[in-house]
Amino acid sequence: MKNLHQIAALWVAVSLATALTACGGGGGGSTTPPPPTAYTLTVNSVNPATGVGMTVSPADNNGATNGNTSFTRTYNSGTAVTVTATSPTGDNTFASWAGCTTAATVTCHITISANTAITATFDSPKTTPTVTVTPASFSITTAQALSAAVSVSGGGSNPVPTGSVTLSSGTYTSSAATLSSGSATINVPAGSLAVGSDTLSAAYTPDSSSSSTYNTASGTSAAVTVAAVVSTVAVDQTSIGPAVTDQLLGMNLAAWYDIHTNATPILNAFNVAGIKAVRWPGGSWSDVYHWQSNSNCQAPPNGGGTPNSNSTFANFVSEIAIPGGLDVALTANYGSNAACTGGGDPTEASSWITKALADGITVSHMTVGNEEYGSWEEDLHAKPNDPATYAGAVVGAGGYYSLIKAASPNTLVGVDVEADNVVGGWDDTVLANAKGSYDFVEYHFYPQAPGSESDAYLVQKASQDLTKNINTIKSELTTAGKPNTPIYVGEMGSVYSSPGKQSWSITQGLYAGQALGEMMNDGVVRATWWIGFGNCDEGAGGTAAGNMSSSLYGWQTFGAYNVFSDGPTDGPCGVGSGPIGTMSPTARAFQLFSNVAVNGESVLTAGVTGDTTNVRAYAATHSGGTILVLFNVSQTAGEQVTVSLSAQNSSTDVSVETYSKAIYDQSQTNVWSDPTTTDMGAQNLPLTLMLAPWSMNVVIIK
């Protein structure tokens, strides 16, 4: 039996072991958790580098919160800290944060996980520069252009501003002009400013180099006084010019277009537009086309196409020429014989003339070949596109001239000319070598190349260039000993290939109307526009081709040579061109000019004073009275015109028929409206008229 001392010692030992076990002992000892890791947050600023007040939340490990840059705060890892920048001293403005976990404008959010530096960047204040507008004149007329100098100055020691400026006044706004040494000169076209008092406002936009230094800015000029010009058109009723002929009102048609199915709309459209003449079988096809078989040679460059089976010559005569009362010109095949093995056969041409007589028409004009001066035309002669070879085929007992005249003495025979003599002296050689074997010459006029169309050139100058070329041909004929030989303009248009949206715009209509006036004044005996129907400009897959540049006026999404719509089935040209027979602005020009081009009348001299840039005038006798065609070729400004007649001071009735930009503009919603007619009744002369922008106006003074 143990004693009490032993029992007490045992109890102490057990109690101690129990206490150690309860404390997690068991012989392993005790563990204390490590303290959290603390990191330093550095708050910086740029521009200025110091002194920018920042609000900081929460307080750091030392109880510190807000501070002025640069300063530091200490936080335990994992702490979410928000720092907000206040405005620095001065006019600097907050720009951006760097180093944040996330940032929203002036507030930076950071989750601390390492020593971190954040930086608030501020921008120096921008300068609003001074914009000065200095017009070259403070008093102009609507017929005058105006240049304005625009300068932009930053002042003091600031750098020279760079960027661009635009000029505006009323409805006019210039394109952006790039500054050079802080200035630019902007030219405001004539007619752009409204009549009255106008201020010019310039707006400056800095580029990337100046955007950190300068704000946008504007400035205005002192008032510019714009006076309306009253132009005068004076008609000399005693100055009788060339005889007027309705044969100027002509269209081409082509054998690829179905004239049988579409005969009625063709004739209806021709009737409304006043078309009196037609040319067949269609441009470059003429030198691969064989009328007897209604087929083409398949050789390049103009083969590969197949005439429409409904467009036989017999159908053309019976369904178009005779019921339309149309004068007919044919183009003889010079390029290929019926077997397509050599050059054209004159007997094929004479047989064609004989067939026409049998079918009930006398062909008024037959031209030997189409544009045979050009390498683009088919010519299977041993020496193709050669003027001497061409002239040799025309002359002689077995030549085109003799055989055609033998078949139909009343048919005039013509040769190709190209006016500028750039194709190997073609005109000089042909006119001299074929002398005595041509009754007229045929000329084609396309003043623009595809892709480089210009509305300004087409409206302002192209028709006058036609007259220049016609005068060249007259000079060539005089040199060849054949003065006064009739000139037939067999093809004309605005662009020689791949027409774009300009072809259905008001701009081509204004060109067409002026071209008709120029040819009337020039004594041209016959003209046929390219083309009435059937020549939509389509690319691969039936997509619209041609120039659709925004620099050209209008909204048509297609280009088409044809003057009248082929209707909704005509691929891209059927979109927005109206039903078949719908009249483009070019057709409207013919419609208006049909009042003027009347057989038995004579050209009168019409002189313009005042705004000779934008006002154009043509005149002729008209059923004992006088008729004028007045053009305003300003896009933006109306033109006030006074009309006087040399031998007349009153009229029993004056009427005005107008086709204008405003009427054309309705086509944006596919509305193709007629010209407007105003009957002014009896009037004293001189007569004052207001011509709308971009308009053609036929004025009949009885």
XYZ file of C-alpha atoms in Angstrom:
702
model
C 0.000 0.000 0.000
C 1.355 3.384 -1.216
C 1.756 6.108 1.169
C 0.039 9.468 1.029
C 3.219 11.227 -0.226
C 3.367 8.955 -3.267
C -0.345 9.408 -3.980
C -0.017 13.195 -3.922
C 2.946 13.158 -6.354
C 1.040 10.948 -8.778
C -1.960 13.276 -8.708
C 0.227 16.316 -9.566
C 1.814 14.500 -12.495
C -1.517 13.425 -13.968
C -2.967 16.886 -13.572
C 0.022 18.450 -15.333
C -0.240 16.009 -18.242
C -3.937 16.737 -18.599
C -3.264 20.467 -18.640
C -0.603 20.096 -21.339
C -2.915 17.969 -23.462
C -5.716 20.457 -23.145
C -3.340 23.188 -24.339
C -2.525 21.284 -27.531
C 0.569 19.871 -26.225
C 1.294 16.260 -26.340
C 4.934 16.907 -26.501
C 5.053 19.210 -29.753
C 5.430 22.639 -28.152
C 3.383 25.927 -29.038
C 2.986 28.025 -32.607
C 2.203 31.848 -33.019
C 0.632 33.105 -36.417
C 2.927 35.467 -38.502
C 1.977 39.204 -38.656
C 0.337 40.545 -41.963
C 2.680 41.880 -44.738
C 2.633 45.657 -45.141
C 3.374 47.448 -48.441
C 4.041 51.054 -49.456
C 1.658 52.979 -51.723
C 3.343 55.991 -53.398
C 1.088 58.711 -54.810
C 2.723 60.899 -57.507
C 1.617 63.604 -59.911
C 2.849 65.031 -63.209
C 2.368 68.651 -64.266
C 2.676 69.668 -61.469
C 4.995 67.142 -59.836
C 4.171 68.239 -56.298
C 1.467 69.846 -54.250
C -1.593 68.195 -55.740
C -4.129 67.323 -53.072
C -5.356 63.736 -52.934
C -8.102 62.186 -50.822
C -7.217 58.710 -49.601
C -9.516 56.093 -48.109
C -9.179 54.162 -45.833
C -6.560 55.464 -43.419
C -3.285 53.562 -43.631
C -1.609 51.475 -40.927
C -0.382 54.645 -39.293
C -3.794 56.334 -39.373
C -2.790 58.673 -42.266
C -5.279 59.541 -45.033
C -5.183 62.546 -47.394
C -2.012 64.158 -48.631
C -0.275 66.360 -51.201
C 1.905 64.773 -53.863
C 4.263 63.193 -53.625
C 3.566 61.104 -50.475
C 3.373 57.502 -49.259
C 0.951 55.414 -47.291
C 1.405 51.948 -45.763
C -1.229 49.227 -46.040
C -1.512 45.589 -45.310
C -1.660 43.261 -48.266
C -5.171 42.840 -49.681
C -6.386 46.264 -48.604
C -8.602 48.041 -51.169
C -7.614 51.716 -51.376
C -9.330 54.588 -53.201
C -7.389 57.726 -54.159
C -9.157 60.715 -55.691
C -7.307 63.583 -57.356
C -8.393 67.130 -56.652
C -7.688 70.063 -58.999
C -4.070 71.177 -58.938
C -3.043 74.724 -58.326
C -3.569 76.875 -61.446
C -5.566 76.059 -64.595
C -4.201 72.591 -65.238
C -6.824 69.926 -65.792
C -6.839 66.242 -64.898
C -5.809 63.968 -67.772
C -5.247 60.379 -66.596
C -4.177 57.892 -63.915
C -1.407 55.330 -64.246
C -0.691 52.305 -62.020
C -4.247 51.770 -60.790
C -6.059 48.462 -60.624
C -9.009 50.325 -62.120
C -9.648 54.036 -62.705
C -12.700 56.159 -63.397
C -11.970 59.776 -64.299
C -10.272 61.339 -61.255
C -10.647 58.254 -59.010
C -8.065 55.454 -58.749
C -8.803 52.065 -57.154
C -5.902 49.873 -55.960
C -5.855 46.489 -54.254
C -2.555 46.361 -52.357
C -0.435 43.288 -53.132
C 3.042 44.811 -53.490
C 4.785 48.102 -53.234
C 2.823 50.256 -55.690
C 3.191 53.699 -57.268
C 0.290 55.505 -58.863
C 0.563 58.709 -60.917
C -2.007 61.359 -61.750
C -1.150 63.336 -64.899
C -2.510 66.803 -65.535
C -2.654 68.864 -68.753
C -1.574 72.431 -69.033
C -4.399 74.780 -70.039
C -5.067 74.988 -73.828
C -5.008 78.261 -75.695
C -7.957 79.422 -77.770
C -6.268 80.965 -80.815
C -7.409 84.083 -82.632
C -8.985 83.435 -86.058
C -8.968 86.327 -88.509
C -10.905 86.366 -91.794
C -9.884 88.909 -94.421
C -11.856 88.923 -97.709
C -10.044 90.232 -100.797
C -12.988 92.582 -101.356
C -15.927 93.781 -99.309
C -18.127 94.476 -102.330
C -18.739 91.936 -105.100
C -21.460 90.813 -107.486
C -22.987 87.362 -107.799
C -20.913 86.922 -110.952
C -17.631 87.322 -109.078
C -15.634 84.803 -107.114
C -14.139 85.916 -103.799
C -10.924 84.860 -102.093
C -10.577 85.131 -98.326
C -7.397 84.861 -96.269
C -7.816 83.031 -92.955
C -5.076 83.320 -90.306
C -4.860 81.512 -86.963
C -2.587 82.934 -84.244
C -1.711 81.420 -80.860
C -0.161 84.647 -79.618
C 2.864 85.181 -77.394
C 5.470 82.446 -77.434
C 3.027 79.704 -78.421
C 3.878 77.576 -81.455
C 2.306 78.335 -84.844
C -1.063 76.564 -84.978
C -1.428 73.667 -87.392
C -4.593 72.014 -88.638
C -7.337 73.136 -91.017
C -9.974 75.808 -91.489
C -13.347 75.894 -93.247
C -15.230 78.953 -94.411
C -19.002 79.330 -94.376
C -21.725 81.852 -95.039
C -25.422 81.049 -95.271
C -25.807 77.804 -97.220
C -22.214 77.900 -98.475
C -19.501 75.859 -96.758
C -16.041 75.377 -98.214
C -14.001 72.231 -98.084
C -11.322 72.108 -95.372
C -8.138 74.019 -96.197
C -4.859 73.012 -94.536
C -2.994 75.766 -92.718
C 0.462 76.697 -93.923
C 2.458 78.863 -91.496
C -0.808 79.515 -89.698
C -2.827 80.715 -92.677
C -4.814 79.556 -95.706
C -6.572 81.175 -98.656
C -10.030 79.915 -99.572
C -11.694 80.761 -102.882
C -15.471 81.167 -102.800
C -16.986 80.420 -106.260
C -19.132 83.022 -107.977
C -22.769 82.781 -106.997
C -22.063 81.033 -103.680
C -22.970 84.015 -101.501
C -26.484 85.335 -101.137
C -27.410 88.745 -102.454
C -27.194 91.302 -99.626
C -24.852 91.527 -96.654
C -22.814 88.404 -95.916
C -20.313 87.647 -93.147
C -17.732 84.932 -93.650
C -17.171 82.631 -90.670
C -13.991 80.562 -90.385
C -13.763 77.526 -88.107
C -10.344 76.251 -86.969
C -9.748 72.587 -86.101
C -6.299 71.681 -84.654
C -4.545 68.586 -85.926
C -2.783 66.011 -83.743
C 0.299 68.224 -83.439
C -1.681 71.180 -82.111
C -4.532 69.486 -80.262
C -2.639 69.447 -76.951
C -1.950 73.171 -77.215
C -4.988 74.687 -78.911
C -8.752 74.583 -78.642
C -11.013 74.795 -81.665
C -11.803 78.401 -82.516
C -13.714 80.573 -84.940
C -13.714 84.069 -86.329
C -15.788 86.200 -88.666
C -15.134 88.862 -91.228
C -16.678 92.258 -91.566
C -19.763 92.254 -93.795
C -19.335 91.653 -97.531
C -21.899 93.314 -99.775
C -23.084 91.039 -102.604
C -24.992 92.671 -105.437
C -27.064 90.834 -108.000
C -25.874 91.092 -111.594
C -28.533 91.864 -114.145
C -27.266 90.266 -117.329
C -28.552 91.368 -120.707
C -29.299 89.121 -123.647
C -29.626 91.147 -126.817
C -31.018 89.414 -129.917
C -30.180 90.914 -133.296
C -33.222 90.071 -135.394
C -31.537 91.364 -138.551
C -28.510 89.067 -138.276
C -29.644 85.868 -139.987
C -27.408 82.869 -139.444
C -27.488 79.241 -140.618
C -30.748 77.478 -141.406
C -32.207 75.566 -138.470
C -32.900 71.856 -138.955
C -34.832 69.342 -136.898
C -32.217 66.743 -137.852
C -30.244 67.864 -134.803
C -32.826 65.970 -132.739
C -31.425 62.487 -133.327
C -30.736 59.298 -131.381
C -28.715 56.169 -131.983
C -30.321 52.748 -131.658
C -28.503 49.430 -131.674
C -29.184 45.947 -132.965
C -28.526 44.418 -129.545
C -31.673 46.022 -128.111
C -35.089 44.387 -128.659
C -36.833 47.010 -130.794
C -39.748 44.713 -131.614
C -40.904 44.079 -128.045
C -40.220 47.677 -127.034
C -41.370 49.469 -130.189
C -44.320 51.247 -128.555
C -42.412 52.751 -125.587
C -39.550 53.717 -127.924
C -41.880 55.582 -130.265
C -43.788 57.196 -127.396
C -40.580 58.444 -125.774
C -39.149 59.673 -129.084
C -42.378 61.531 -129.791
C -42.383 63.362 -126.434
C -38.720 64.319 -126.791
C -39.203 65.449 -130.405
C -36.737 62.951 -131.902
C -36.631 63.229 -135.706
C -33.561 61.222 -136.757
C -32.029 57.860 -135.938
C -28.745 56.047 -136.661
C -28.382 52.240 -136.982
C -27.057 49.542 -136.251
C -24.957 50.818 -133.333
C -21.464 52.217 -132.946
C -18.528 49.836 -133.105
C -20.837 46.964 -133.961
C -21.213 48.562 -137.391
C -17.928 47.057 -138.550
C -18.761 43.500 -137.490
C -22.511 43.608 -138.260
C -24.024 41.973 -141.347
C -27.556 43.121 -142.012
C -28.663 40.245 -144.264
C -28.021 37.554 -141.630
C -28.542 39.855 -138.622
C -25.269 38.525 -137.217
C -21.832 39.686 -136.113
C -18.332 38.535 -136.848
C -16.871 37.065 -133.700
C -13.364 38.454 -134.110
C -11.951 40.918 -131.538
C -12.105 43.670 -130.520
C -15.796 44.193 -131.223
C -17.089 40.716 -131.892
C -18.599 38.350 -129.398
C -22.006 39.958 -129.207
C -25.114 38.620 -130.867
C -27.778 40.927 -132.352
C -31.211 40.543 -130.849
C -33.261 38.194 -133.002
C -36.134 40.705 -132.954
C -33.914 43.537 -134.138
C -33.689 42.733 -137.807
C -33.357 45.571 -140.288
C -36.834 44.825 -141.607
C -38.279 45.211 -138.086
C -36.301 48.391 -137.560
C -37.796 49.904 -140.712
C -41.383 48.714 -140.261
C -41.685 49.157 -136.482
C -39.457 52.168 -135.710
C -38.421 54.225 -138.738
C -41.694 54.366 -140.698
C -44.247 54.684 -137.857
C -41.957 57.189 -136.079
C -41.477 59.284 -139.223
C -37.745 59.125 -138.535
C -34.961 60.073 -140.900
C -32.527 57.134 -141.104
C -28.738 57.035 -141.267
C -26.860 53.758 -141.603
C -23.223 52.923 -140.998
C -21.754 50.673 -143.693
C -19.563 47.799 -142.577
C -16.015 48.761 -143.539
C -14.279 46.445 -141.084
C -15.321 42.952 -142.163
C -16.823 41.005 -145.048
C -19.709 38.559 -144.654
C -17.306 35.631 -144.269
C -15.372 37.567 -141.595
C -12.132 36.842 -143.425
C -11.206 40.299 -144.679
C -12.179 43.920 -144.927
C -15.680 45.158 -145.666
C -17.419 44.639 -149.003
C -18.939 47.753 -150.631
C -21.548 45.592 -152.388
C -22.956 44.645 -148.958
C -23.537 48.351 -148.305
C -25.170 48.993 -151.692
C -27.433 45.956 -151.263
C -28.470 47.330 -147.890
C -29.476 50.636 -149.459
C -31.448 48.757 -152.126
C -33.218 46.745 -149.422
C -34.129 49.954 -147.574
C -35.771 51.355 -150.710
C -37.700 48.139 -151.145
C -38.847 48.321 -147.520
C -40.176 51.819 -148.039
C -37.493 54.241 -146.838
C -34.710 56.250 -148.410
C -31.624 56.234 -146.236
C -30.559 59.880 -146.016
C -26.960 59.263 -144.867
C -24.631 56.292 -145.050
C -21.172 56.584 -143.501
C -18.344 54.258 -144.445
C -17.316 52.582 -141.198
C -17.420 53.712 -137.593
C -14.429 55.559 -136.094
C -12.087 53.660 -138.381
C -9.237 55.978 -137.396
C -9.094 54.160 -134.039
C -7.344 50.903 -133.231
C -10.339 49.974 -131.086
C -12.421 49.495 -134.261
C -12.636 46.216 -136.163
C -10.705 46.336 -139.443
C -9.723 43.127 -141.237
C -8.010 44.891 -144.145
C -4.363 43.988 -144.677
C -3.431 47.382 -143.241
C -6.015 48.093 -140.552
C -7.123 51.558 -139.438
C -5.033 53.155 -142.145
C -6.250 56.425 -143.733
C -4.890 55.703 -147.220
C -6.438 52.212 -147.265
C -9.722 53.654 -146.010
C -9.788 56.409 -148.640
C -8.927 53.874 -151.339
C -11.948 51.771 -150.390
C -14.240 54.779 -150.710
C -13.174 55.965 -154.174
C -13.285 54.301 -157.579
C -15.918 52.493 -159.622
C -16.061 49.589 -157.174
C -15.722 51.737 -154.064
C -18.315 52.507 -151.427
C -19.240 55.896 -152.811
C -19.995 54.828 -156.375
C -21.882 51.671 -155.446
C -24.029 53.343 -152.780
C -24.869 56.278 -155.069
C -25.727 53.876 -157.878
C -28.183 52.075 -155.593
C -29.724 55.306 -154.247
C -28.659 58.658 -155.762
C -30.430 60.550 -152.973
C -28.433 58.856 -150.232
C -25.529 60.984 -149.038
C -22.256 59.125 -148.494
C -19.876 60.186 -145.760
C -16.418 59.482 -144.332
C -15.077 59.431 -140.772
C -13.163 62.395 -139.335
C -11.708 62.826 -135.854
C -11.009 66.594 -135.733
C -7.757 66.796 -133.800
C -5.528 64.835 -136.193
C -3.811 62.889 -133.445
C -4.364 59.516 -135.127
C -1.669 59.474 -137.769
C -2.947 62.440 -139.779
C -6.193 60.639 -140.543
C -8.275 63.664 -141.505
C -5.728 65.218 -143.842
C -5.139 61.950 -145.711
C -8.776 60.888 -145.982
C -10.158 64.300 -146.962
C -7.507 64.734 -149.644
C -7.403 61.168 -151.039
C -11.169 60.619 -151.049
C -11.941 64.065 -152.461
C -14.936 63.884 -154.772
C -16.202 60.707 -153.102
C -17.913 62.015 -149.984
C -20.982 64.209 -149.537
C -20.499 64.836 -145.810
C -18.161 64.004 -142.946
C -19.164 62.256 -139.719
C -17.645 63.316 -136.414
C -18.049 61.857 -132.894
C -17.624 63.941 -129.749
C -17.007 62.646 -126.204
C -15.160 65.328 -124.222
C -14.314 63.331 -121.067
C -12.390 60.203 -120.167
C -13.978 57.687 -117.775
C -13.047 58.250 -114.159
C -12.054 61.889 -114.685
C -15.507 63.401 -115.190
C -16.021 66.959 -113.942
C -19.413 68.621 -113.536
C -17.824 72.067 -113.748
C -16.125 71.265 -117.060
C -19.160 69.529 -118.520
C -21.538 72.379 -117.673
C -19.204 75.317 -118.272
C -16.971 74.375 -121.202
C -17.584 71.027 -122.923
C -20.162 72.237 -125.466
C -17.916 75.141 -126.432
C -15.120 72.628 -127.064
C -17.487 70.890 -129.476
C -17.696 74.100 -131.495
C -13.907 74.400 -131.370
C -13.550 70.929 -132.920
C -16.231 71.594 -135.521
C -14.321 74.698 -136.570
C -11.196 72.545 -136.875
C -13.061 70.221 -139.241
C -14.268 73.195 -141.275
C -10.677 74.371 -141.591
C -9.536 70.890 -142.651
C -12.257 70.738 -145.295
C -11.207 74.115 -146.651
C -7.601 72.920 -146.872
C -8.791 69.804 -148.723
C -10.659 71.988 -151.243
C -14.063 70.927 -149.888
C -15.334 73.970 -147.956
C -18.951 73.992 -146.808
C -19.117 70.206 -146.766
C -21.944 69.238 -144.370
C -20.921 67.967 -140.944
C -22.900 65.191 -139.248
C -22.218 64.572 -135.541
C -23.025 60.874 -135.496
C -22.300 60.208 -131.828
C -22.000 62.443 -128.787
C -22.080 62.054 -125.052
C -20.241 63.217 -121.972
C -17.719 60.362 -121.590
C -16.316 58.004 -124.221
C -16.727 54.809 -122.205
C -18.041 53.480 -118.888
C -20.536 56.231 -118.049
C -21.255 56.824 -114.379
C -23.980 58.661 -112.490
C -23.236 61.923 -114.339
C -24.944 60.465 -117.408
C -28.363 60.723 -115.718
C -27.672 63.953 -113.847
C -28.829 67.508 -114.519
C -25.220 68.287 -115.463
C -25.303 66.127 -118.611
C -28.713 67.586 -119.448
C -27.275 71.125 -119.352
C -24.354 70.002 -121.495
C -26.703 68.348 -124.004
C -28.862 71.458 -124.295
C -25.856 73.700 -124.891
C -24.410 71.209 -127.390
C -27.649 71.414 -129.387
C -27.398 75.219 -129.327
C -23.755 75.161 -130.399
C -24.436 72.761 -133.281
C -27.371 74.897 -134.410
C -25.129 77.966 -134.471
C -22.344 75.977 -136.175
C -24.610 74.888 -139.031
C -24.309 71.158 -138.246
C -26.778 69.382 -140.530
C -27.515 66.290 -138.462
C -26.757 64.875 -135.008
C -27.543 61.629 -133.178
C -26.866 61.275 -129.452
C -25.403 58.049 -128.108
C -27.867 56.350 -127.351
C -31.670 56.255 -127.052
C -32.214 52.858 -125.397
C -30.293 49.755 -124.407
C -26.868 50.740 -123.086
C -26.711 50.343 -119.308
C -23.155 50.362 -117.934
C -22.869 47.021 -116.147
C -19.858 45.245 -114.762
C -19.352 41.598 -113.942
C -22.357 39.933 -112.416
C -24.734 42.667 -113.509
C -23.411 45.241 -111.051
C -23.377 48.954 -111.776
C -20.139 50.264 -113.254
C -18.813 53.740 -113.967
C -17.823 56.742 -111.889
C -20.074 57.185 -108.839
C -17.793 59.728 -107.134
C -19.304 62.013 -104.508
C -17.619 64.877 -106.374
C -20.266 64.456 -109.090
C -23.734 65.858 -108.476
C -26.665 63.476 -108.207
C -27.692 60.292 -106.441
C -28.243 57.741 -109.186
C -26.487 54.492 -108.344
C -25.960 53.537 -111.979
C -24.424 54.807 -115.182
C -26.185 54.492 -118.524
C -25.541 55.840 -121.990
C -29.232 55.516 -122.791
C -31.174 58.772 -122.676
C -34.474 57.024 -121.907
C -34.998 54.406 -119.209
C -35.145 50.775 -120.259
C -37.378 50.140 -117.251
C -37.121 47.977 -114.126
C -35.783 44.934 -115.989
C -32.623 46.785 -117.014
C -30.280 45.516 -114.285
C -28.766 48.245 -112.080
C -29.994 50.942 -114.488
C -33.563 49.910 -113.790
C -33.231 50.937 -110.150
C -34.470 54.482 -109.726
C -34.785 55.346 -113.402
C -38.547 54.930 -113.662
C -40.651 52.893 -116.096
C -39.452 52.233 -119.629
C -39.300 55.465 -121.594
C -38.745 57.693 -118.544
C -36.833 60.780 -119.645
C -33.444 61.631 -118.163
C -32.351 65.300 -117.985
C -30.633 64.755 -121.352
C -33.953 63.709 -122.865
C -35.518 66.832 -121.336
C -32.907 68.939 -123.111
C -34.018 67.430 -126.412
C -37.662 67.941 -125.470
C -37.105 71.646 -124.786
C -34.907 72.140 -127.837
C -37.539 70.571 -130.090
C -39.316 73.939 -129.804
C -36.261 75.556 -131.396
C -34.988 73.030 -133.964
C -37.757 73.632 -136.487
C -37.189 73.354 -140.236
C -37.544 76.615 -142.110
C -36.287 78.801 -139.254
C -32.928 80.593 -139.010
C -30.325 81.191 -136.347
C -30.232 84.664 -134.802
C -27.314 86.261 -132.980
C -27.786 86.441 -129.204
C -25.185 88.462 -127.320
C -24.710 88.290 -123.541
C -23.362 91.077 -121.340
C -23.020 91.007 -117.572
C -22.454 87.524 -116.189
C -20.920 85.906 -119.238
C -19.638 83.052 -117.065
C -23.012 81.676 -116.044
C -25.497 82.980 -118.631
C -25.551 81.343 -122.077
C -27.985 82.234 -124.847
C -29.036 80.854 -128.227
C -31.748 82.284 -130.472
C -33.660 81.602 -133.693
C -36.673 82.786 -135.588
C -39.907 81.081 -134.596
C -43.170 81.265 -136.567
C -42.709 84.970 -137.228
C -41.495 85.630 -133.698
C -38.298 84.855 -131.774
C -37.291 81.929 -129.606
C -34.409 81.865 -127.149
C -32.735 79.157 -125.125
C -31.250 80.630 -121.949
C -28.978 78.698 -119.602
C -27.974 79.502 -116.061
C -24.959 77.300 -115.410
C -24.458 78.457 -111.816
C -25.258 75.610 -109.445
C -26.260 77.804 -106.534
C -27.346 81.284 -107.633
C -30.341 82.475 -109.615
C -29.596 84.862 -112.484
C -31.620 87.941 -113.351
C -31.647 88.451 -117.115
C -33.025 91.238 -119.286
C -33.952 90.169 -122.818
C -34.141 92.718 -125.623
C -34.976 92.288 -129.321
C -33.452 94.665 -131.840
C -36.634 95.213 -133.883
C -39.367 94.683 -131.323
C -40.483 96.545 -128.195
C -43.515 94.485 -127.212
C -44.963 90.998 -127.542
C -48.521 89.740 -127.739
C -47.500 86.708 -125.692
C -44.405 85.389 -123.918
C -44.083 81.819 -122.639
C -41.237 80.206 -120.724
C -40.558 76.471 -120.441
C -37.955 75.434 -117.840
C -36.074 72.348 -116.753
C -33.845 72.937 -113.734
C -31.787 71.420 -110.957
C -34.800 71.751 -108.632
C -36.909 69.591 -110.960
C -34.132 67.038 -111.352
C -33.664 66.925 -107.570
C -37.071 65.257 -107.282
C -35.530 62.147 -108.839
C -33.901 61.488 -105.462
C -37.277 59.988 -104.565
C -37.674 58.452 -108.060
C -39.938 61.265 -109.285
C -39.034 62.314 -112.834
C -41.066 65.473 -113.369
C -41.837 67.366 -116.572
C -40.482 70.836 -117.334
C -42.592 73.711 -116.046
C -44.383 76.107 -118.423
C -45.309 79.695 -117.611
C -47.485 81.814 -119.914
C -46.651 85.448 -119.171
C -49.164 86.893 -121.645
C -48.543 90.204 -123.402
C -45.306 91.908 -122.356
C -43.396 95.075 -123.050
C -39.769 94.615 -124.065
C -37.081 94.491 -122.748
C -38.254 91.529 -120.695
C -36.834 90.669 -117.255
C -36.569 87.022 -116.209
C -35.079 85.173 -113.247
C -33.243 82.006 -114.269
C -33.135 79.281 -111.633
C -29.793 77.681 -110.693
C -28.610 75.067 -113.215
C -31.505 75.595 -115.581
C -32.386 75.473 -119.270
C -35.150 77.884 -120.308
C -36.936 78.149 -123.656
C -38.471 81.605 -124.116
C -40.944 82.121 -126.982
C -41.620 85.765 -127.799
C -44.439 86.265 -130.272
